[in-house]
Short mmCIF file of C-alpha atoms in Angstrom, two decimals:
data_model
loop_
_atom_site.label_atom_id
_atom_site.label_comp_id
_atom_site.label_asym_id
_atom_site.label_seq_id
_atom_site.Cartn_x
_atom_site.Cartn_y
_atom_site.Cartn_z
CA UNK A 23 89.75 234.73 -15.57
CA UNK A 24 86.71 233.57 -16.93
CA UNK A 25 85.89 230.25 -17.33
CA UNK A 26 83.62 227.51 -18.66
CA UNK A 27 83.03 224.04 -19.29
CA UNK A 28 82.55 222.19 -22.35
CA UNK A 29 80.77 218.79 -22.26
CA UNK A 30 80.78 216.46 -25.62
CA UNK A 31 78.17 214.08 -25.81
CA UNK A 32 77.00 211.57 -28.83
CA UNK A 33 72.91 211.14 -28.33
CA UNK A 34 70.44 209.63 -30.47
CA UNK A 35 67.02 211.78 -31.39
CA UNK A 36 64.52 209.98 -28.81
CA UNK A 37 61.46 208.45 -30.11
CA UNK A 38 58.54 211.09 -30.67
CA UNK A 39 61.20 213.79 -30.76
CA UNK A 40 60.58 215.56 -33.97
CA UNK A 41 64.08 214.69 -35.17
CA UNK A 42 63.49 211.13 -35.15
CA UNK A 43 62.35 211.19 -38.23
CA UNK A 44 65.32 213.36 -40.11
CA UNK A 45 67.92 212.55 -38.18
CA UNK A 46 69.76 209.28 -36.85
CA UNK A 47 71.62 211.16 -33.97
CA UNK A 48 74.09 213.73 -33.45
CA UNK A 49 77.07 215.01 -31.33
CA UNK A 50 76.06 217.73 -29.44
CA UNK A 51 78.80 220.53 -27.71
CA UNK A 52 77.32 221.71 -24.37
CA UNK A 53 78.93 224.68 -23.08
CA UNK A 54 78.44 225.52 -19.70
CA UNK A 55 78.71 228.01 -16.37
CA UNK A 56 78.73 224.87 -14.49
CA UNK A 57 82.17 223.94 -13.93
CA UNK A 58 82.18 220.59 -11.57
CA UNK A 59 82.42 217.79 -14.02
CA UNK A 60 79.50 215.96 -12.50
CA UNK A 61 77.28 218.65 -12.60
CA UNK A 62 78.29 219.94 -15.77
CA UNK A 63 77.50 216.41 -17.26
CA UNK A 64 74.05 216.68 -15.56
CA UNK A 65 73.29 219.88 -16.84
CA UNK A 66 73.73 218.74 -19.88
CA UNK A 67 71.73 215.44 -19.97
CA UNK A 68 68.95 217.48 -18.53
CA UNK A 69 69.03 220.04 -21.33
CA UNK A 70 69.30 217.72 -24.17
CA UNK A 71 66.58 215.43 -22.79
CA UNK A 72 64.47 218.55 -22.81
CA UNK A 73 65.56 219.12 -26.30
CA UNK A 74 64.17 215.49 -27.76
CA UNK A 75 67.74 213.39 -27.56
CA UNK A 76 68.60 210.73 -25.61
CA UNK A 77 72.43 210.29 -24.44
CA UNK A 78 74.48 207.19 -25.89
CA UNK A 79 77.68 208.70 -24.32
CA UNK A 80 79.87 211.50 -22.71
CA UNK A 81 82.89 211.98 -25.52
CA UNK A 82 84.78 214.42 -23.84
CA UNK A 83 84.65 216.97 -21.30
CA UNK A 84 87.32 220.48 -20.01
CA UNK A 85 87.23 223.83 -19.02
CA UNK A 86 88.07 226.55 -20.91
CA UNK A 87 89.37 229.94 -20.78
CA UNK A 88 88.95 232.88 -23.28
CA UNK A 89 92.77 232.27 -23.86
CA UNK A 90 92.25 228.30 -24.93
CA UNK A 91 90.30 230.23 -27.48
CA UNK A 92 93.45 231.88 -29.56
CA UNK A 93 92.74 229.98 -32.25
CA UNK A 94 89.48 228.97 -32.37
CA UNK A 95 86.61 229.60 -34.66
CA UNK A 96 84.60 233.00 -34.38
CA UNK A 97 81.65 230.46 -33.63
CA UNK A 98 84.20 229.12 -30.61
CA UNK A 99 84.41 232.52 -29.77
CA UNK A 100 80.97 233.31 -29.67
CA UNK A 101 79.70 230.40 -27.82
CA UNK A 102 81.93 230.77 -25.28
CA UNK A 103 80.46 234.37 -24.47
CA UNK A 104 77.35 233.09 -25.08
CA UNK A 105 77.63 230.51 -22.29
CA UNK A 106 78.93 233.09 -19.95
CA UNK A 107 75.56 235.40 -20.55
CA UNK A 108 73.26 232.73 -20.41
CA UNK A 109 74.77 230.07 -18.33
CA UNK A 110 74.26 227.44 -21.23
CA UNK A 111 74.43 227.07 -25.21
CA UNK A 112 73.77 223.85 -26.88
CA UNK A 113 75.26 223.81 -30.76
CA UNK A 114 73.56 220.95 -32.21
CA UNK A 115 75.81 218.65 -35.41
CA UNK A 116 73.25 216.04 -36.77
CA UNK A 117 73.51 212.99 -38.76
CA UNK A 118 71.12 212.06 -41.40
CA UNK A 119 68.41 209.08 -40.49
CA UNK A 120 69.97 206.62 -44.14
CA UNK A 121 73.13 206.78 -45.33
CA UNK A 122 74.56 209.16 -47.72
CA UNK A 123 76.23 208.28 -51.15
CA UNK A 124 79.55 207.16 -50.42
CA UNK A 125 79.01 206.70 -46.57
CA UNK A 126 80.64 203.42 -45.42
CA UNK A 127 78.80 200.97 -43.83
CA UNK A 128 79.95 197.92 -41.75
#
């Protein structure tokens, strides 16, 4: 059974970073070959410090199988063989720098 594991993080685009600009942060889903928690967490903050963000915090992080996948997305599905060919993916959400019409703010 094939297996890997997904890491959650919420990060903040790190000064310089051409996103700093457009974007006031993001939650980025790091799927992984690496299956040790620890590791898999370090992976991760490696990778998206490469990529320009700077980690705020680890949401969430499990391993999954192709069968946790039943009823996931096509874009689940894909990432998750994705990560097994390349060892990695990073799929990237982002948050605009200002608020939106009708965002709350407190």
């Amino acid at each position: 059974m094939q297996t890997i594991r997904l890491v959650m993080l919420d990060v903040l685009p790190s000064p310089g970073a051409p996103a700093f600009a457009e974007y006031g942060g993001a939650t980025i889903n790091v799927y992984t070959t690496e299956l040790a928690e620890e590791e898999a967490i370090a992976v991760a903050t490696r990778e998206i410090t490469e990529a320009g963000w700077q980690l705020q915090a680890v949401d969430e992080t499990y391993l999954l199988t192709r069968s946790d996948l039943a009823d996931a997305t096509p874009e689940g599905v894909a990432y998750f063989e994705q990560a097994l060919l390349d060892g990695i993916v990073l799929v990237v959400y982002t948050y605009p720098a200002t608020p939106q019409e009708g965002d709350v703010i407190h």
